[in-house]
PDB file of C-alpha atoms in Angstrom:
ATOM      1  CA  MET M   1      37.802  18.496 -38.348  1.00 50.00           C
ATOM      2  CA  LYS M   2      34.816  16.571 -37.007  1.00 50.00           C
ATOM      3  CA  LYS M   3      36.800  13.344 -37.335  1.00 51.00           C
ATOM      4  CA  ASN M   4      39.653  14.764 -35.269  1.00 56.00           C
ATOM      5  CA  THR M   5      37.196  15.944 -32.628  1.00 60.00           C
ATOM      6  CA  LEU M   6      35.631  12.490 -32.445  1.00 54.00           C
ATOM      7  CA  VAL M   7      39.021  10.850 -32.051  1.00 53.00           C
ATOM      8  CA  TYR M   8      39.870  13.344 -29.315  1.00 58.00           C
ATOM      9  CA  TRP M   9      36.736  12.571 -27.307  1.00 55.00           C
ATOM     10  CA  ILE M  10      37.189   8.816 -27.720  1.00 56.00           C
ATOM     11  CA  PHE M  11      40.756   9.146 -26.441  1.00 58.00           C
ATOM     12  CA  ALA M  12      39.663  11.349 -23.531  1.00 56.00           C
ATOM     13  CA  LEU M  13      36.876   8.966 -22.566  1.00 57.00           C
ATOM     14  CA  THR M  14      39.227   5.984 -22.697  1.00 60.00           C
ATOM     15  CA  LEU M  15      41.722   7.805 -20.489  1.00 59.00           C
ATOM     16  CA  ILE M  16      39.055   8.706 -17.923  1.00 62.00           C
ATOM     17  CA  VAL M  17      37.753   5.129 -17.788  1.00 52.00           C
ATOM     18  CA  THR M  18      41.298   3.791 -17.396  1.00 59.00           C
ATOM     19  CA  VAL M  19      42.008   6.157 -14.503  1.00 56.00           C
ATOM     20  CA  LEU M  20      38.719   5.345 -12.782  1.00 57.00           C
ATOM     21  CA  VAL M  21      39.227   1.584 -13.156  1.00 54.00           C
ATOM     22  CA  GLY M  22      42.803   1.918 -11.918  1.00 58.00           C
ATOM     23  CA  CYS M  23      41.673   3.841  -8.846  1.00 55.00           C
ATOM     24  CA  LYS M  24      38.991   1.261  -8.184  1.00 49.00           C
ATOM     25  CA  LYS M  25      41.532  -1.549  -8.396  1.00 48.00           C
ATOM     26  CA  GLU M  26      43.791   0.245  -5.919  1.00 49.00           C
ATOM     27  CA  GLU M  27      40.874   0.555  -3.523  1.00 53.00           C
ATOM     28  CA  GLU M  28      40.002  -3.120  -3.951  1.00 57.00           C
ATOM     29  CA  VAL M  29      43.494  -4.451  -3.167  1.00 70.00           C
ATOM     30  CA  LYS M  30      44.022  -2.301  -0.076  1.00 83.00           C
ATOM     31  CA  PRO M  31      43.833  -4.731   2.869  1.00 90.00           C
ATOM     32  CA  SER M  32      41.365  -4.198   5.675  1.00 93.00           C
ATOM     33  CA  SER M  33      42.402  -3.633   9.278  1.00 93.00           C
ATOM     34  CA  GLU M  34      41.568  -7.259  10.085  1.00 94.00           C
ATOM     35  CA  GLN M  35      43.718  -8.479   7.200  1.00 94.00           C
ATOM     36  CA  ASN M  36      46.624  -6.293   8.330  1.00 94.00           C
ATOM     37  CA  PHE M  37      46.457  -7.719  11.849  1.00 94.00           C
ATOM     38  CA  ALA M  38      46.164 -11.293  10.545  1.00 93.00           C
ATOM     39  CA  SER M  39      49.228 -10.762   8.352  1.00 93.00           C
ATOM     40  CA  ALA M  40      51.263  -9.384  11.271  1.00 94.00           C
ATOM     41  CA  GLN M  41      50.163 -12.288  13.477  1.00 92.00           C
ATOM     42  CA  SER M  42      51.482 -14.772  10.906  1.00 91.00           C
ATOM     43  CA  THR M  43      54.923 -13.177  11.276  1.00 93.00           C
ATOM     44  CA  ILE M  44      54.681 -13.279  15.072  1.00 92.00           C
ATOM     45  CA  ASP M  45      54.003 -17.020  14.826  1.00 89.00           C
ATOM     46  CA  ILE M  46      57.208 -17.396  12.811  1.00 90.00           C
ATOM     47  CA  LEU M  47      59.182 -15.560  15.517  1.00 90.00           C
ATOM     48  CA  ALA M  48      58.152 -18.310  17.938  1.00 86.00           C
ATOM     49  CA  GLU M  49      59.692 -20.941  15.635  1.00 85.00           C
ATOM     50  CA  LEU M  50      63.099 -19.255  15.971  1.00 86.00           C
ATOM     51  CA  GLU M  51      63.359 -20.302  19.605  1.00 83.00           C
ATOM     52  CA  VAL M  52      62.672 -24.026  19.096  1.00 82.00           C
ATOM     53  CA  ILE M  53      66.137 -24.986  17.834  1.00 84.00           C
ATOM     54  CA  SER M  54      67.987 -22.244  19.755  1.00 83.00           C
ATOM     55  CA  ASN M  55      66.645 -23.535  23.059  1.00 78.00           C
ATOM     56  CA  MET M  56      68.090 -26.958  22.289  1.00 78.00           C
ATOM     57  CA  ALA M  57      71.417 -25.766  20.871  1.00 81.00           C
ATOM     58  CA  SER M  58      72.244 -23.502  23.818  1.00 77.00           C
ATOM     59  CA  GLY M  59      72.219 -26.533  26.140  1.00 73.00           C
ATOM     60  CA  PHE M  60      75.423 -27.847  24.585  1.00 72.00           C
ATOM     61  CA  GLY M  61      77.322 -25.025  26.238  1.00 59.00           C
ATOM     62  CA  ASP M  62      77.441 -27.156  29.358  1.00 52.00           C
ATOM     63  CA  SER M  63      78.595 -30.343  27.648  1.00 51.00           C
ATOM     64  CA  ASP M  64      81.758 -32.122  28.708  1.00 49.00           C
ATOM     65  CA  PRO M  65      84.261 -31.914  25.809  1.00 46.00           C
ATOM     66  CA  SER M  66      85.954 -35.162  26.825  1.00 46.00           C
ATOM     67  CA  SER M  67      82.935 -37.400  27.384  1.00 48.00           C
ATOM     68  CA  GLY M  68      80.233 -35.728  25.358  1.00 50.00           C
ATOM     69  CA  LYS M  69      77.934 -35.699  28.364  1.00 54.00           C
ATOM     70  CA  ILE M  70      75.548 -32.795  28.726  1.00 55.00           C
ATOM     71  CA  ASN M  71      74.890 -31.120  32.057  1.00 50.00           C
ATOM     72  CA  LYS M  72      71.265 -32.139  32.538  1.00 47.00           C
ATOM     73  CA  THR M  73      70.811 -29.578  35.305  1.00 46.00           C
ATOM     74  CA  THR M  74      71.418 -26.571  33.091  1.00 45.00           C
ATOM     75  CA  ALA M  75      70.417 -27.923  29.672  1.00 48.00           C
ATOM     76  CA  SER M  76      66.968 -26.923  28.474  1.00 52.00           C
ATOM     77  CA  ALA M  77      63.993 -29.065  29.413  1.00 56.00           C
ATOM     78  CA  ARG M  78      63.513 -29.822  25.719  1.00 56.00           C
ATOM     79  CA  LEU M  79      67.069 -31.099  25.355  1.00 62.00           C
ATOM     80  CA  ASN M  80      66.776 -33.193  28.509  1.00 62.00           C
ATOM     81  CA  ARG M  81      63.591 -34.775  27.182  1.00 62.00           C
ATOM     82  CA  MET M  82      65.288 -35.625  23.902  1.00 62.00           C
ATOM     83  CA  MET M  83      68.070 -37.485  25.729  1.00 62.00           C
ATOM     84  CA  GLU M  84      65.723 -39.823  27.576  1.00 59.00           C
ATOM     85  CA  GLU M  85      65.960 -43.450  26.459  1.00 56.00           C
ATOM     86  CA  GLU M  86      62.341 -43.626  25.333  1.00 63.00           C
ATOM     87  CA  CYS M  87      62.872 -40.625  23.050  1.00 75.00           C
ATOM     88  CA  GLY M  88      64.578 -42.342  20.127  1.00 81.00           C
ATOM     89  CA  THR M  89      68.306 -43.075  19.874  1.00 84.00           C
ATOM     90  CA  PHE M  90      70.921 -40.654  21.214  1.00 82.00           C
ATOM     91  CA  THR M  91      74.544 -41.114  20.066  1.00 83.00           C
ATOM     92  CA  TYR M  92      77.769 -39.183  20.610  1.00 83.00           C
ATOM     93  CA  THR M  93      80.983 -39.261  18.575  1.00 87.00           C
ATOM     94  CA  LYS M  94      84.091 -37.139  18.229  1.00 88.00           C
ATOM     95  CA  ASN M  95      85.824 -36.724  14.869  1.00 91.00           C
ATOM     96  CA  GLU M  96      89.502 -36.216  14.045  1.00 92.00           C
ATOM     97  CA  ALA M  97      89.037 -32.439  14.001  1.00 91.00           C
ATOM     98  CA  GLY M  98      87.915 -32.555  17.626  1.00 88.00           C
ATOM     99  CA  GLN M  99      84.308 -31.698  16.859  1.00 90.00           C
ATOM    100  CA  ARG M 100      81.687 -33.255  19.127  1.00 87.00           C
ATOM    101  CA  ILE M 101      78.738 -34.734  17.245  1.00 89.00           C
ATOM    102  CA  TYR M 102      75.417 -35.384  18.980  1.00 86.00           C
ATOM    103  CA  THR M 103      72.749 -37.219  16.988  1.00 88.00           C
ATOM    104  CA  PHE M 104      69.117 -37.731  17.956  1.00 87.00           C
ATOM    105  CA  ASP M 105      67.421 -40.327  15.735  1.00 90.00           C
ATOM    106  CA  TYR M 106      63.656 -40.816  16.051  1.00 90.00           C
ATOM    107  CA  GLY M 107      63.212 -43.060  13.037  1.00 91.00           C
ATOM    108  CA  THR M 108      59.658 -43.196  11.730  1.00 92.00           C
ATOM    109  CA  GLY M 109      58.316 -41.546  14.859  1.00 91.00           C
ATOM    110  CA  VAL M 110      58.094 -41.649  18.662  1.00 88.00           C
ATOM    111  CA  VAL M 111      55.985 -39.838  21.253  1.00 86.00           C
ATOM    112  CA  CYS M 112      57.787 -38.538  24.304  1.00 80.00           C
ATOM    113  CA  ASP M 113      56.144 -36.517  27.075  1.00 74.00           C
ATOM    114  CA  SER M 114      53.174 -35.809  24.774  1.00 81.00           C
ATOM    115  CA  VAL M 115      55.493 -34.471  22.043  1.00 84.00           C
ATOM    116  CA  SER M 116      55.884 -36.396  18.777  1.00 89.00           C
ATOM    117  CA  PHE M 117      59.286 -36.625  17.073  1.00 90.00           C
ATOM    118  CA  LYS M 118      60.345 -38.087  13.727  1.00 93.00           C
ATOM    119  CA  GLY M 119      63.471 -38.097  11.584  1.00 94.00           C
ATOM    120  CA  LYS M 120      66.955 -37.148  12.707  1.00 94.00           C
ATOM    121  CA  ILE M 121      68.720 -34.041  13.979  1.00 91.00           C
ATOM    122  CA  THR M 122      72.480 -33.669  14.466  1.00 92.00           C
ATOM    123  CA  PHE M 123      74.324 -31.010  16.472  1.00 91.00           C
ATOM    124  CA  VAL M 124      78.011 -30.444  15.660  1.00 92.00           C
ATOM    125  CA  VAL M 125      79.895 -28.628  18.432  1.00 90.00           C
ATOM    126  CA  THR M 126      83.176 -26.911  17.528  1.00 91.00           C
ATOM    127  CA  THR M 127      85.486 -25.224  20.030  1.00 88.00           C
ATOM    128  CA  ILE M 128      86.554 -21.715  18.999  1.00 88.00           C
ATOM    129  CA  GLU M 129      88.491 -18.934  20.714  1.00 88.00           C
ATOM    130  CA  ASN M 130      86.606 -17.822  23.832  1.00 88.00           C
ATOM    131  CA  GLY M 131      83.689 -20.112  23.121  1.00 87.00           C
ATOM    132  CA  PHE M 132      82.167 -22.628  20.752  1.00 88.00           C
ATOM    133  CA  GLU M 133      79.769 -23.104  17.846  1.00 92.00           C
ATOM    134  CA  VAL M 134      76.776 -25.412  17.699  1.00 92.00           C
ATOM    135  CA  ALA M 135      75.736 -26.177  14.134  1.00 94.00           C
ATOM    136  CA  VAL M 136      72.836 -28.074  12.608  1.00 94.00           C
ATOM    137  CA  PRO M 137      74.160 -28.581   9.055  1.00 91.00           C
ATOM    138  CA  ASP M 138      71.028 -30.443   7.924  1.00 86.00           C
ATOM    139  CA  PHE M 139      67.801 -31.308   9.736  1.00 91.00           C
ATOM    140  CA  ASN M 140      67.501 -34.741   8.043  1.00 90.00           C
ATOM    141  CA  GLY M 141      63.715 -34.832   8.094  1.00 93.00           C
ATOM    142  CA  TYR M 142      63.502 -33.709  11.730  1.00 94.00           C
ATOM    143  CA  THR M 143      59.831 -33.307  12.614  1.00 95.00           C
ATOM    144  CA  GLU M 144      58.358 -32.131  15.909  1.00 92.00           C
ATOM    145  CA  ASN M 145      54.610 -32.178  16.523  1.00 92.00           C
ATOM    146  CA  GLY M 146      53.955 -32.311  12.792  1.00 94.00           C
ATOM    147  CA  ARG M 147      56.349 -29.460  11.929  1.00 94.00           C
ATOM    148  CA  THR M 148      59.142 -30.539   9.551  1.00 96.00           C
ATOM    149  CA  TYR M 149      62.323 -28.431   9.535  1.00 95.00           C
ATOM    150  CA  THR M 150      64.817 -27.857   6.705  1.00 95.00           C
ATOM    151  CA  GLY M 151      67.756 -25.515   6.190  1.00 94.00           C
ATOM    152  CA  SER M 152      70.795 -24.951   8.377  1.00 94.00           C
ATOM    153  CA  TYR M 153      71.459 -23.337  11.750  1.00 95.00           C
ATOM    154  CA  VAL M 154      74.534 -22.098  13.621  1.00 95.00           C
ATOM    155  CA  LEU M 155      74.719 -20.822  17.206  1.00 92.00           C
ATOM    156  CA  THR M 156      77.978 -19.116  18.193  1.00 93.00           C
ATOM    157  CA  ILE M 157      78.594 -18.525  21.896  1.00 89.00           C
ATOM    158  CA  THR M 158      81.510 -16.424  23.133  1.00 91.00           C
ATOM    159  CA  ARG M 159      82.625 -16.070  26.741  1.00 86.00           C
ATOM    160  CA  ILE M 160      84.799 -13.297  28.162  1.00 86.00           C
ATOM    161  CA  ASP M 161      84.886 -13.276  31.963  1.00 87.00           C
ATOM    162  CA  SER M 162      81.242 -13.099  33.075  1.00 86.00           C
ATOM    163  CA  SER M 163      80.020 -11.669  29.760  1.00 91.00           C
ATOM    164  CA  ARG M 164      78.293 -13.872  27.219  1.00 89.00           C
ATOM    165  CA  GLN M 165      77.110 -13.363  23.666  1.00 92.00           C
ATOM    166  CA  GLN M 166      75.092 -15.791  21.568  1.00 91.00           C
ATOM    167  CA  VAL M 167      74.602 -15.261  17.833  1.00 95.00           C
ATOM    168  CA  ALA M 168      72.038 -17.501  16.150  1.00 94.00           C
ATOM    169  CA  LYS M 169      71.813 -17.712  12.351  1.00 96.00           C
ATOM    170  CA  TYR M 170      69.255 -19.575  10.265  1.00 95.00           C
ATOM    171  CA  ASN M 171      70.032 -19.934   6.558  1.00 95.00           C
ATOM    172  CA  ASN M 172      67.282 -20.847   4.082  1.00 95.00           C
ATOM    173  CA  ALA M 173      65.255 -22.389   6.880  1.00 95.00           C
ATOM    174  CA  SER M 174      61.700 -23.616   6.507  1.00 95.00           C
ATOM    175  CA  VAL M 175      58.954 -25.319   8.458  1.00 95.00           C
ATOM    176  CA  THR M 176      56.299 -27.380   6.696  1.00 96.00           C
ATOM    177  CA  TYR M 177      53.094 -28.039   8.628  1.00 93.00           C
ATOM    178  CA  GLU M 178      50.801 -31.049   8.497  1.00 92.00           C
ATOM    179  CA  ASP M 179      48.274 -29.176   6.349  1.00 93.00           C
ATOM    180  CA  GLY M 180      50.961 -28.588   3.703  1.00 93.00           C
ATOM    181  CA  SER M 181      51.453 -24.887   4.449  1.00 93.00           C
ATOM    182  CA  GLN M 182      55.006 -23.644   4.773  1.00 94.00           C
ATOM    183  CA  ILE M 183      57.084 -20.762   6.102  1.00 95.00           C
ATOM    184  CA  LYS M 184      60.592 -19.836   4.969  1.00 96.00           C
ATOM    185  CA  TRP M 185      63.171 -17.515   6.490  1.00 96.00           C
ATOM    186  CA  SER M 186      66.767 -16.492   7.088  1.00 97.00           C
ATOM    187  CA  SER M 187      67.683 -14.628  10.254  1.00 97.00           C
ATOM    188  CA  THR M 188      70.393 -13.397  12.596  1.00 97.00           C
ATOM    189  CA  HIS M 189      69.764 -12.678  16.278  1.00 96.00           C
ATOM    190  CA  THR M 190      72.225 -11.747  19.017  1.00 96.00           C
ATOM    191  CA  TRP M 191      71.714 -12.271  22.756  1.00 95.00           C
ATOM    192  CA  SER M 192      74.001 -10.352  25.133  1.00 95.00           C
ATOM    193  CA  TYR M 193      74.138 -10.830  28.897  1.00 93.00           C
ATOM    194  CA  LYS M 194      76.276 -11.115  32.028  1.00 93.00           C
ATOM    195  CA  LEU M 195      76.258 -13.972  34.518  1.00 89.00           C
ATOM    196  CA  ASP M 196      75.665 -11.646  37.442  1.00 92.00           C
ATOM    197  CA  VAL M 197      73.332 -13.718  39.638  1.00 91.00           C
ATOM    198  CA  LYS M 198      74.970 -16.300  41.893  1.00 89.00           C
ATOM    199  CA  GLU M 199      72.926 -19.143  43.356  1.00 88.00           C
ATOM    200  CA  ASN M 200      73.851 -21.930  45.759  1.00 88.00           C
ATOM    201  CA  LEU M 201      72.870 -25.431  44.648  1.00 82.00           C
ATOM    202  CA  PRO M 202      71.584 -28.194  46.971  1.00 86.00           C
ATOM    203  CA  ASN M 203      74.707 -30.271  46.244  1.00 82.00           C
ATOM    204  CA  GLY M 204      76.938 -27.514  47.604  1.00 83.00           C
ATOM    205  CA  GLY M 205      77.929 -26.103  44.235  1.00 82.00           C
ATOM    206  CA  THR M 206      77.084 -22.739  42.730  1.00 85.00           C
ATOM    207  CA  SER M 207      75.511 -21.596  39.483  1.00 80.00           C
ATOM    208  CA  TYR M 208      75.484 -18.257  37.704  1.00 83.00           C
ATOM    209  CA  SER M 209      72.745 -16.807  35.537  1.00 86.00           C
ATOM    210  CA  PRO M 210      71.953 -13.455  33.904  1.00 90.00           C
ATOM    211  CA  SER M 211      69.577 -10.985  35.515  1.00 94.00           C
ATOM    212  CA  VAL M 212      68.842  -9.400  32.110  1.00 96.00           C
ATOM    213  CA  THR M 213      69.305 -10.574  28.515  1.00 95.00           C
ATOM    214  CA  SER M 214      69.252  -8.147  25.575  1.00 97.00           C
ATOM    215  CA  THR M 215      68.337  -9.311  22.048  1.00 97.00           C
ATOM    216  CA  THR M 216      68.860  -7.605  18.686  1.00 98.00           C
ATOM    217  CA  GLY M 217      68.448  -8.876  15.140  1.00 97.00           C
ATOM    218  CA  GLU M 218      66.381  -9.295  12.010  1.00 98.00           C
ATOM    219  CA  ILE M 219      64.451 -11.971  10.131  1.00 97.00           C
ATOM    220  CA  SER M 220      63.158 -12.002   6.557  1.00 98.00           C
ATOM    221  CA  GLY M 221      61.253 -14.621   4.639  1.00 97.00           C
ATOM    222  CA  ILE M 222      57.931 -15.863   3.290  1.00 96.00           C
ATOM    223  CA  ASN M 223      54.900 -16.414   5.526  1.00 94.00           C
ATOM    224  CA  LYS M 224      52.188 -19.083   5.248  1.00 91.00           C
ATOM    225  CA  LYS M 225      50.292 -17.012   2.696  1.00 89.00           C
ATOM    226  CA  GLY M 226      53.317 -16.800   0.414  1.00 92.00           C
ATOM    227  CA  THR M 227      53.931 -13.133   1.219  1.00 95.00           C
ATOM    228  CA  ALA M 228      57.396 -11.650   1.784  1.00 97.00           C
ATOM    229  CA  PHE M 229      58.076 -10.073   5.186  1.00 98.00           C
ATOM    230  CA  THR M 230      60.845  -8.547   7.285  1.00 98.00           C
ATOM    231  CA  ALA M 231      60.870  -8.145  11.063  1.00 98.00           C
ATOM    232  CA  THR M 232      63.565  -5.940  12.594  1.00 98.00           C
ATOM    233  CA  ILE M 233      64.206  -5.326  16.290  1.00 98.00           C
ATOM    234  CA  GLU M 234      64.220  -1.528  16.659  1.00 98.00           C
ATOM    235  CA  ASP M 235      64.603  -1.360  20.453  1.00 98.00           C
ATOM    236  CA  PRO M 236      66.510  -4.269  22.042  1.00 98.00           C
ATOM    237  CA  ILE M 237      64.184  -6.892  23.478  1.00 97.00           C
ATOM    238  CA  LEU M 238      64.837  -7.530  27.169  1.00 97.00           C
ATOM    239  CA  THR M 239      64.106 -10.665  29.168  1.00 96.00           C
ATOM    240  CA  THR M 240      64.651 -10.847  32.929  1.00 96.00           C
ATOM    241  CA  LYS M 241      65.357 -13.598  35.414  1.00 94.00           C
ATOM    242  CA  SER M 242      62.758 -12.127  37.776  1.00 95.00           C
ATOM    243  CA  CYS M 243      60.153 -12.771  35.039  1.00 94.00           C
ATOM    244  CA  ASN M 244      61.443 -16.277  34.230  1.00 91.00           C
ATOM    245  CA  TYR M 245      63.133 -14.843  31.113  1.00 90.00           C
ATOM    246  CA  HIS M 246      59.910 -13.772  29.442  1.00 92.00           C
ATOM    247  CA  LYS M 247      60.099 -10.747  27.149  1.00 95.00           C
ATOM    248  CA  VAL M 248      59.277  -7.590  29.115  1.00 96.00           C
ATOM    249  CA  SER M 249      60.269  -4.727  26.780  1.00 97.00           C
ATOM    250  CA  GLY M 250      61.591  -3.844  23.317  1.00 98.00           C
ATOM    251  CA  ASN M 251      59.900  -4.047  19.935  1.00 98.00           C
ATOM    252  CA  TYR M 252      59.870  -5.401  16.385  1.00 98.00           C
ATOM    253  CA  LEU M 253      59.010  -3.439  13.248  1.00 98.00           C
ATOM    254  CA  ILE M 254      57.141  -5.852  10.958  1.00 98.00           C
ATOM    255  CA  GLU M 255      57.034  -5.017   7.245  1.00 98.00           C
ATOM    256  CA  THR M 256      54.941  -7.237   4.965  1.00 97.00           C
ATOM    257  CA  GLU M 257      54.575  -6.861   1.206  1.00 96.00           C
ATOM    258  CA  GLY M 258      51.163  -5.426   0.357  1.00 95.00           C
ATOM    259  CA  TYR M 259      50.197  -4.755   3.990  1.00 96.00           C
ATOM    260  CA  SER M 260      50.590  -1.889   6.451  1.00 97.00           C
ATOM    261  CA  ASN M 261      53.630  -1.863   8.725  1.00 98.00           C
ATOM    262  CA  ALA M 262      53.127  -3.154  12.260  1.00 98.00           C
ATOM    263  CA  VAL M 263      54.945  -2.577  15.559  1.00 98.00           C
ATOM    264  CA  LEU M 264      55.075  -5.438  18.061  1.00 98.00           C
ATOM    265  CA  ASP M 265      55.864  -3.931  21.487  1.00 98.00           C
ATOM    266  CA  TYR M 266      56.663  -6.160  24.463  1.00 97.00           C
ATOM    267  CA  GLY M 267      55.906  -3.483  27.034  1.00 95.00           C
ATOM    268  CA  ASP M 268      57.472  -1.270  29.673  1.00 93.00           C
ATOM    269  CA  GLY M 269      59.078  -3.938  31.843  1.00 94.00           C
ATOM    270  CA  THR M 270      55.913  -5.385  33.365  1.00 94.00           C
ATOM    271  CA  CYS M 271      56.141  -9.140  33.910  1.00 95.00           C
ATOM    272  CA  ASP M 272      53.306 -10.716  31.918  1.00 94.00           C
ATOM    273  CA  ASP M 273      52.625 -12.642  28.716  1.00 92.00           C
ATOM    274  CA  LYS M 274      51.148  -9.644  26.905  1.00 95.00           C
ATOM    275  CA  ALA M 275      52.355  -7.423  24.066  1.00 96.00           C
ATOM    276  CA  THR M 276      50.749  -4.747  21.931  1.00 97.00           C
ATOM    277  CA  LEU M 277      50.435  -4.780  18.152  1.00 98.00           C
ATOM    278  CA  THR M 278      49.939  -1.391  16.480  1.00 98.00           C
ATOM    279  CA  ILE M 279      48.928  -0.926  12.831  1.00 98.00           C
ATOM    280  CA  ASP M 280      47.779   2.349  11.236  1.00 96.00           C
ATOM    281  CA  GLY M 281      47.242   3.911  14.667  1.00 96.00           C
ATOM    282  CA  VAL M 282      45.112   1.014  15.945  1.00 97.00           C
ATOM    283  CA  THR M 283      46.526  -0.932  18.909  1.00 97.00           C
ATOM    284  CA  LYS M 284      45.534  -4.401  20.078  1.00 97.00           C
ATOM    285  CA  THR M 285      46.778  -6.385  23.070  1.00 97.00           C
ATOM    286  CA  ILE M 286      47.880  -9.924  22.233  1.00 95.00           C
ATOM    287  CA  THR M 287      49.130 -12.919  24.197  1.00 93.00           C
ATOM    288  CA  ILE M 288      52.670 -14.094  23.483  1.00 87.00           C
ATOM    289  CA  LYS M 289      53.164 -17.850  23.208  1.00 74.00           C
TER     290      LYS M 289
END
């Protein structure tokens, strides 16, 4: 009887210690407020990377299908810079399928307008019904300011009357930084807008641009710390011409493994470079790059 009692108390004591140690471990791994905000910020930095290739790809919407020339007036400043003679080698070809192929080759490295480029990037433009697709099938070691890209990218643009829709998809994309750190992601984002603003050009022509652009979508991947994350647009993100197409409203829900959820809110329509980041009821104002 005494032996059974002893065994009972040993078992009970072991169970209590196990529970206490387990509770202590749970308390130890719970991230602090600062760690939660740092984790969310790492995802926000990744969101900025999404726009690098999209800004270039969208410029091919104004290319001449017959000559391969790109309208330098409406193409992005980044794309214009890449076409300058001192910025590596720019070539254009057209294959038997009618696809237009634009290749930017920077070899072992060049510096153009204070931006360093290396490697090669190719854009393949395919005409589709009511629009076209711009694909980057492989980044071929393309590096910009020390950031090396891999993966694939497709931008699909459809046009119906004055309405436009752009759908950008990254598949197994990654960026490796000079310090060896890396981010990985796959994403789909959709921009919807109407060309409802008419402007007269100095040469006598006219141009049309959207007054408002609405963005929806989602991204998931691995951040610099090797942690899985997902960022989903809950309320469409709006950019306006009157604010030089900066984000003025809408929000992302950011979910990161092991950390508290965060809400990135771009505001109530005010034109500025600010957004709020809210985690566990605590809100901070941040500057958007």
